[in-house]
């Protein structure tokens, strides 16, 4: 009979516990009962119900943001590492709250009857409270001390039975902060152990878990004393005090990391700053140093791979260097491609404060080694050592310095010696783009003169390529080992439009200029012609599209000047032929000769200035700097500085000066065309007179065959003469045409000299003064320039106040 009663009791008890557990799972870790509406609710029951309702709200609202945060971090990391998804802990880790070492609010399954503590004697109260405290200190609610639901990021608070004796209650309130700190640390450890929060936070959580284990050992030892009746409340307070400081620091760190939402380098910065803030408190500083060293281990592993091998392995986006998916082939296609600057960038918030000064060197070290690796060469730093965190920064600073020096030397030697960077610059780029190879350009311009006179749409590129190949083989450029990398490029814009497009990059006017029609007139081959150069990786880091575009602008500028010079020289040759003709009035012809000489003097002096006063000295400075360069960034800087100085001193960075210069070139070209047409007309006139004389030879009168040939020549000459009839009729007005050319040329030249004078004075561009000294070597334009300067000063001066009549 007793066995049957016992069995029924156990079955009923098991059934109640099963229902209770089911309610906990279904109700979001909550268990409470609502009294029936017919019964009256006491104040104590009402307070208990309010507390339990608040528990439901707090638990559900706290669980949801954590899951959303983990999902957001997981999606971000999976997006970055598409081929390597972030591992996820199984769902039961989060669905079983009993696995967490923190308090489970409202889930107490105990059926023990709680005796009101106020009815117990003082000794019994102390014994019961000591037992409760030992539970509370490990995250379990006691009978008389219970944890309150968390609200936001506030610290854990506790509810102590109000009937407890005041003397005991006072000591209990001193011990409870330890339990609050333990609760905060435990929550932090459980949360940051997830993969989504990164390796640094995971390592920090693991170090804190080790300290918590030591704390749990202490509590276990105190429980043994309590079972033996040897642990009083005062003794508990005595034993727990050393741990109180440790847990307080851990809780402070955990709260700071949570509030700052720190990951990776930002977590290390916080730990480092805390470590220094505890200077003078050896115990606290040693604790923080231990945690910082543990958290630095995964970060320094990433750092070592980066600075010793040029490999970045950062699946959780914690490292200070971030990799972007960019193609190095675009360096040869896009003017504004910033592969070198944007492939790897520094993430400021992920730089640990103790590595802030070395951030740029860390970035450069890995970039240098990465370039060599991408060329198929395996690089491993011979001075590689493990980087260990220490308060003495000099230790790892020296390691980073050594790695940086090695990486700089490896890449610089690789580019300079194996890839022959200087040879490419001096033997190819300088010869072709800066027109340093004189005989090659004479051959090339002679061969392509007729082809380049055509409109750009009518030019056959393959024919130009063949002529370029022929010119290269016929000149001293044939010894250049890189000559096959030189190519023809017919630009879609004239030089001014190209300059404006480059200057407008990354400005508000960029879309308008790019979308605009580049030119209303059809470009000729001469205006569109330029060279291009095939550069392979890794030389394309230095000779990139941005640099090549600048070289092309310099080349087009000088190539067109060389063309104008050749045209003016051809006029001089044709003018020598025209001297044999008997002209009625030679006054205007002398004026044309004088103007042609002035134009030729201008063009030749401009060319001399650009080649021998700008490019050659600047090139020597570049060569000197390249020999002294210690890393690839220095090479890039010197090369960019060289191009910037050349463009600036050749007036190619100032659209106003370039437009005036282009007008001068246009006047020169129109003048040469006019003179060529006139000379051709004079030749046709002489040929007509010769063909009109029917004369025999010493062998007798002309034969029928000779007469037929002479008739064909007459017919052809008549046809050509008809085409130039207008020019012959305008001979009387030729003097006015020459005078107009003279006026336009002088006006634009004065305008150019005046603007050069202004820029050289206002912007301290003293090198441009050399143009003025060359073109105005005998002071011919000085008086006019001074007059223009005085007029400009007069216009800029404020008008004097008007005199008013005195009042009577």
Short mmCIF file of C-alpha atoms in Angstrom, two decimals, residues 298-574:
data_model
loop_
_atom_site.label_atom_id
_atom_site.label_comp_id
_atom_site.label_asym_id
_atom_site.label_seq_id
_atom_site.Cartn_x
_atom_site.Cartn_y
_atom_site.Cartn_z
CA UNK A 298 44.71 36.25 -33.42
CA UNK A 299 45.22 39.88 -34.52
CA UNK A 300 49.00 39.51 -34.56
CA UNK A 301 48.68 36.27 -36.53
CA UNK A 302 46.95 38.24 -39.29
CA UNK A 303 49.57 40.99 -38.93
CA UNK A 304 52.47 38.53 -39.25
CA UNK A 305 51.05 36.99 -42.44
CA UNK A 306 50.63 40.46 -43.89
CA UNK A 307 54.02 41.98 -43.08
CA UNK A 308 56.05 38.79 -43.63
CA UNK A 309 54.33 37.30 -46.70
CA UNK A 310 51.96 39.91 -48.11
CA UNK A 311 48.90 37.72 -47.46
CA UNK A 312 45.77 39.04 -45.80
CA UNK A 313 43.55 36.44 -44.10
CA UNK A 314 40.85 38.37 -42.28
CA UNK A 315 37.49 36.53 -42.46
CA UNK A 316 35.85 38.65 -39.76
CA UNK A 317 36.96 42.14 -40.96
CA UNK A 318 39.00 42.83 -37.82
CA UNK A 319 42.37 43.82 -39.32
CA UNK A 320 43.49 47.39 -39.99
CA UNK A 321 44.09 46.64 -43.69
CA UNK A 322 41.10 45.97 -45.91
CA UNK A 323 41.29 44.30 -49.31
CA UNK A 324 39.12 45.45 -52.23
CA UNK A 325 38.36 43.50 -55.37
CA UNK A 326 40.16 45.48 -58.09
CA UNK A 327 41.70 44.33 -61.35
CA UNK A 328 45.27 45.40 -62.01
CA UNK A 329 44.59 45.31 -65.76
CA UNK A 330 42.50 48.48 -65.39
CA UNK A 331 45.65 50.46 -64.67
CA UNK A 332 46.23 50.53 -68.44
CA UNK A 333 42.62 51.44 -69.28
CA UNK A 334 41.29 54.01 -66.83
CA UNK A 335 43.02 57.37 -66.31
CA UNK A 336 41.67 57.73 -62.77
CA UNK A 337 42.14 54.11 -61.71
CA UNK A 338 43.62 54.09 -58.22
CA UNK A 339 44.67 50.46 -57.98
CA UNK A 340 47.77 51.16 -55.90
CA UNK A 341 45.87 53.41 -53.51
CA UNK A 342 42.59 51.52 -53.30
CA UNK A 343 43.40 47.80 -53.64
CA UNK A 344 44.44 47.81 -49.99
CA UNK A 345 43.32 50.56 -47.64
CA UNK A 346 43.61 51.31 -43.94
CA UNK A 347 40.46 51.05 -41.82
CA UNK A 348 40.98 53.72 -39.19
CA UNK A 349 38.67 52.27 -36.52
CA UNK A 350 40.47 48.92 -36.71
CA UNK A 351 43.94 50.34 -36.01
CA UNK A 352 44.99 49.50 -32.44
CA UNK A 353 46.12 52.65 -30.68
CA UNK A 354 49.56 51.12 -30.03
CA UNK A 355 50.06 50.59 -33.79
CA UNK A 356 48.69 53.96 -34.94
CA UNK A 357 52.13 55.41 -35.71
CA UNK A 358 53.10 52.35 -37.73
CA UNK A 359 49.85 51.99 -39.71
CA UNK A 360 51.22 53.41 -42.97
CA UNK A 361 54.33 51.23 -42.82
CA UNK A 362 52.25 48.14 -42.09
CA UNK A 363 50.06 48.90 -45.10
CA UNK A 364 53.05 49.51 -47.38
CA UNK A 365 54.95 46.42 -46.20
CA UNK A 366 52.18 44.04 -47.17
CA UNK A 367 51.48 45.88 -50.42
CA UNK A 368 55.13 45.61 -51.51
CA UNK A 369 55.30 41.88 -50.80
CA UNK A 370 51.90 41.31 -52.41
CA UNK A 371 53.08 42.85 -55.69
CA UNK A 372 56.06 40.48 -55.81
CA UNK A 373 53.79 37.52 -54.96
CA UNK A 374 51.41 38.41 -57.78
CA UNK A 375 54.36 38.19 -60.16
CA UNK A 376 54.75 34.53 -59.26
CA UNK A 377 57.60 34.82 -56.78
CA UNK A 378 57.25 33.42 -53.28
CA UNK A 379 58.55 35.83 -50.67
CA UNK A 380 59.14 35.13 -47.00
CA UNK A 381 60.79 37.68 -44.76
CA UNK A 382 64.10 36.29 -43.42
CA UNK A 383 63.84 38.38 -40.24
CA UNK A 384 60.35 37.09 -39.39
CA UNK A 385 59.72 36.70 -35.68
CA UNK A 386 56.60 36.31 -33.61
CA UNK A 387 55.05 39.66 -32.72
CA UNK A 388 54.08 39.77 -29.04
CA UNK A 389 52.16 42.53 -27.31
CA UNK A 390 54.07 44.43 -24.65
CA UNK A 391 53.81 47.79 -22.96
CA UNK A 392 57.23 48.57 -24.43
CA UNK A 393 56.16 49.42 -27.96
CA UNK A 394 59.72 49.48 -29.25
CA UNK A 395 59.82 45.67 -29.36
CA UNK A 396 57.23 45.16 -32.07
CA UNK A 397 57.98 48.51 -33.70
CA UNK A 398 61.48 47.19 -34.49
CA UNK A 399 59.98 44.02 -35.98
CA UNK A 400 57.69 46.03 -38.25
CA UNK A 401 60.58 48.31 -39.27
CA UNK A 402 62.71 45.31 -40.27
CA UNK A 403 59.87 43.76 -42.27
CA UNK A 404 59.21 47.11 -43.98
CA UNK A 405 62.86 47.57 -44.96
CA UNK A 406 63.01 44.05 -46.37
CA UNK A 407 59.78 44.45 -48.37
CA UNK A 408 60.89 47.83 -49.73
CA UNK A 409 64.22 46.44 -50.90
CA UNK A 410 62.69 43.31 -52.46
CA UNK A 411 60.15 45.20 -54.58
CA UNK A 412 62.54 48.01 -55.51
CA UNK A 413 65.22 45.56 -56.65
CA UNK A 414 62.59 43.55 -58.50
CA UNK A 415 61.38 46.59 -60.47
CA UNK A 416 64.74 48.25 -61.02
CA UNK A 417 66.87 45.24 -61.88
CA UNK A 418 64.65 42.42 -63.07
CA UNK A 419 61.92 44.51 -64.71
CA UNK A 420 64.30 47.32 -65.82
CA UNK A 421 62.12 50.26 -64.83
CA UNK A 422 64.78 52.92 -65.43
CA UNK A 423 65.57 51.45 -68.85
CA UNK A 424 61.90 51.64 -69.83
CA UNK A 425 61.72 55.25 -68.72
CA UNK A 426 65.00 56.49 -70.22
CA UNK A 427 65.28 54.35 -73.36
CA UNK A 428 61.63 54.28 -74.46
CA UNK A 429 59.37 56.74 -72.68
CA UNK A 430 61.83 59.64 -72.87
CA UNK A 431 62.92 58.91 -76.45
CA UNK A 432 59.43 58.65 -77.89
CA UNK A 433 57.05 60.69 -75.74
CA UNK A 434 59.48 63.50 -74.93
CA UNK A 435 60.87 63.49 -78.50
CA UNK A 436 64.41 62.79 -77.37
CA UNK A 437 65.18 60.61 -80.44
CA UNK A 438 65.71 63.25 -83.16
CA UNK A 439 66.52 61.09 -86.19
CA UNK A 440 63.58 58.79 -85.50
CA UNK A 441 61.13 61.69 -85.61
CA UNK A 442 62.63 63.07 -88.83
CA UNK A 443 62.14 59.68 -90.49
CA UNK A 444 58.71 59.18 -89.00
CA UNK A 445 57.34 62.62 -89.93
CA UNK A 446 58.73 62.34 -93.46
CA UNK A 447 57.04 58.98 -93.89
CA UNK A 448 53.67 59.88 -92.36
CA UNK A 449 53.32 63.50 -93.50
CA UNK A 450 50.79 62.80 -96.25
CA UNK A 451 48.86 60.27 -94.19
CA UNK A 452 48.53 62.54 -91.15
CA UNK A 453 47.15 65.41 -93.25
CA UNK A 454 43.97 63.41 -93.81
CA UNK A 455 40.91 63.65 -91.52
CA UNK A 456 41.25 61.25 -88.63
CA UNK A 457 38.33 59.09 -89.86
CA UNK A 458 40.08 58.50 -93.19
CA UNK A 459 43.38 57.37 -91.71
CA UNK A 460 44.22 53.68 -91.86
CA UNK A 461 45.76 52.80 -88.52
CA UNK A 462 47.51 49.69 -89.82
CA UNK A 463 49.32 51.82 -92.41
CA UNK A 464 50.52 54.17 -89.67
CA UNK A 465 51.67 51.17 -87.62
CA UNK A 466 53.66 49.89 -90.60
CA UNK A 467 55.25 53.31 -91.15
CA UNK A 468 56.10 53.50 -87.44
CA UNK A 469 57.78 50.09 -87.65
CA UNK A 470 59.76 51.25 -90.69
CA UNK A 471 60.88 54.47 -88.96
CA UNK A 472 61.97 52.52 -85.89
CA UNK A 473 64.06 50.11 -88.00
CA UNK A 474 65.67 52.92 -90.05
CA UNK A 475 66.77 55.04 -87.06
CA UNK A 476 68.95 54.60 -84.01
CA UNK A 477 65.77 53.55 -82.15
CA UNK A 478 66.38 50.12 -83.67
CA UNK A 479 68.71 49.37 -80.75
CA UNK A 480 65.90 49.92 -78.21
CA UNK A 481 64.90 46.49 -76.79
CA UNK A 482 61.44 47.84 -75.85
CA UNK A 483 60.57 49.46 -79.21
CA UNK A 484 57.89 46.85 -79.91
CA UNK A 485 55.87 48.20 -76.97
CA UNK A 486 55.34 51.51 -78.80
CA UNK A 487 51.93 51.81 -80.49
CA UNK A 488 49.88 54.36 -82.45
CA UNK A 489 46.91 56.02 -80.77
CA UNK A 490 44.50 58.35 -82.62
CA UNK A 491 42.77 60.34 -79.88
CA UNK A 492 39.08 61.27 -80.18
CA UNK A 493 39.69 64.77 -78.77
CA UNK A 494 42.00 67.64 -79.43
CA UNK A 495 44.62 68.51 -76.81
CA UNK A 496 42.60 71.26 -75.08
CA UNK A 497 39.55 69.02 -74.72
CA UNK A 498 41.71 66.23 -73.35
CA UNK A 499 43.25 68.63 -70.85
CA UNK A 500 39.84 69.91 -69.72
CA UNK A 501 38.55 66.34 -69.32
CA UNK A 502 41.54 65.42 -67.16
CA UNK A 503 41.25 68.56 -65.03
CA UNK A 504 37.51 67.93 -64.55
CA UNK A 505 37.95 64.43 -63.11
CA UNK A 506 36.25 64.12 -59.72
CA UNK A 507 34.71 67.60 -60.02
CA UNK A 508 31.16 68.83 -60.55
CA UNK A 509 31.90 69.61 -64.22
CA UNK A 510 33.07 66.06 -65.03
CA UNK A 511 29.75 64.75 -66.41
CA UNK A 512 29.10 67.87 -68.47
CA UNK A 513 32.54 67.82 -70.12
CA UNK A 514 32.56 64.08 -70.74
CA UNK A 515 29.06 64.20 -72.21
CA UNK A 516 29.82 67.18 -74.44
CA UNK A 517 30.81 66.93 -78.10
CA UNK A 518 34.63 67.10 -78.03
CA UNK A 519 34.98 69.31 -81.06
CA UNK A 520 32.81 70.82 -83.74
CA UNK A 521 35.48 70.42 -86.42
CA UNK A 522 36.80 67.18 -87.81
CA UNK A 523 40.25 66.51 -86.39
CA UNK A 524 43.12 65.97 -88.73
CA UNK A 525 45.55 63.15 -88.16
CA UNK A 526 48.16 65.58 -86.87
CA UNK A 527 45.78 66.97 -84.24
CA UNK A 528 44.64 63.52 -83.10
CA UNK A 529 47.93 61.66 -83.34
CA UNK A 530 49.70 60.33 -80.28
CA UNK A 531 51.81 57.39 -79.17
CA UNK A 532 50.74 54.74 -76.69
CA UNK A 533 52.90 52.30 -74.75
CA UNK A 534 52.22 48.75 -73.62
CA UNK A 535 53.25 48.34 -69.98
CA UNK A 536 53.01 45.02 -68.18
CA UNK A 537 52.51 44.31 -64.50
CA UNK A 538 54.16 45.33 -62.18
CA UNK A 539 55.71 48.24 -64.14
CA UNK A 540 52.16 49.48 -64.68
CA UNK A 541 52.19 50.57 -61.03
CA UNK A 542 54.61 53.32 -62.03
CA UNK A 543 53.85 53.82 -65.72
CA UNK A 544 50.09 53.63 -65.26
CA UNK A 545 47.35 55.10 -67.43
CA UNK A 546 47.43 58.33 -65.49
CA UNK A 547 51.16 58.75 -66.17
CA UNK A 548 50.82 57.70 -69.82
CA UNK A 549 48.03 60.23 -70.37
CA UNK A 550 50.31 62.96 -69.08
CA UNK A 551 53.11 61.77 -71.34
CA UNK A 552 50.66 61.81 -74.26
CA UNK A 553 49.64 65.39 -73.51
CA UNK A 554 53.28 66.47 -73.48
CA UNK A 555 53.94 64.56 -76.71
CA UNK A 556 50.92 66.00 -78.56
CA UNK A 557 51.92 69.48 -77.46
CA UNK A 558 55.48 69.16 -78.78
CA UNK A 559 54.57 67.05 -81.83
CA UNK A 560 52.22 69.73 -83.11
CA UNK A 561 54.88 72.39 -82.48
CA UNK A 562 57.31 70.28 -84.50
CA UNK A 563 54.73 70.00 -87.31
CA UNK A 564 54.23 73.80 -87.36
CA UNK A 565 57.99 74.29 -87.44
CA UNK A 566 58.28 71.96 -90.46
CA UNK A 567 55.49 73.83 -92.22
CA UNK A 568 57.21 77.17 -91.64
CA UNK A 569 60.49 75.73 -92.91
CA UNK A 570 58.69 74.52 -96.04
CA UNK A 571 57.40 78.06 -96.54
CA UNK A 572 60.97 79.32 -96.28
CA UNK A 573 62.06 76.83 -98.96
CA UNK A 574 59.18 77.76 -101.27
#
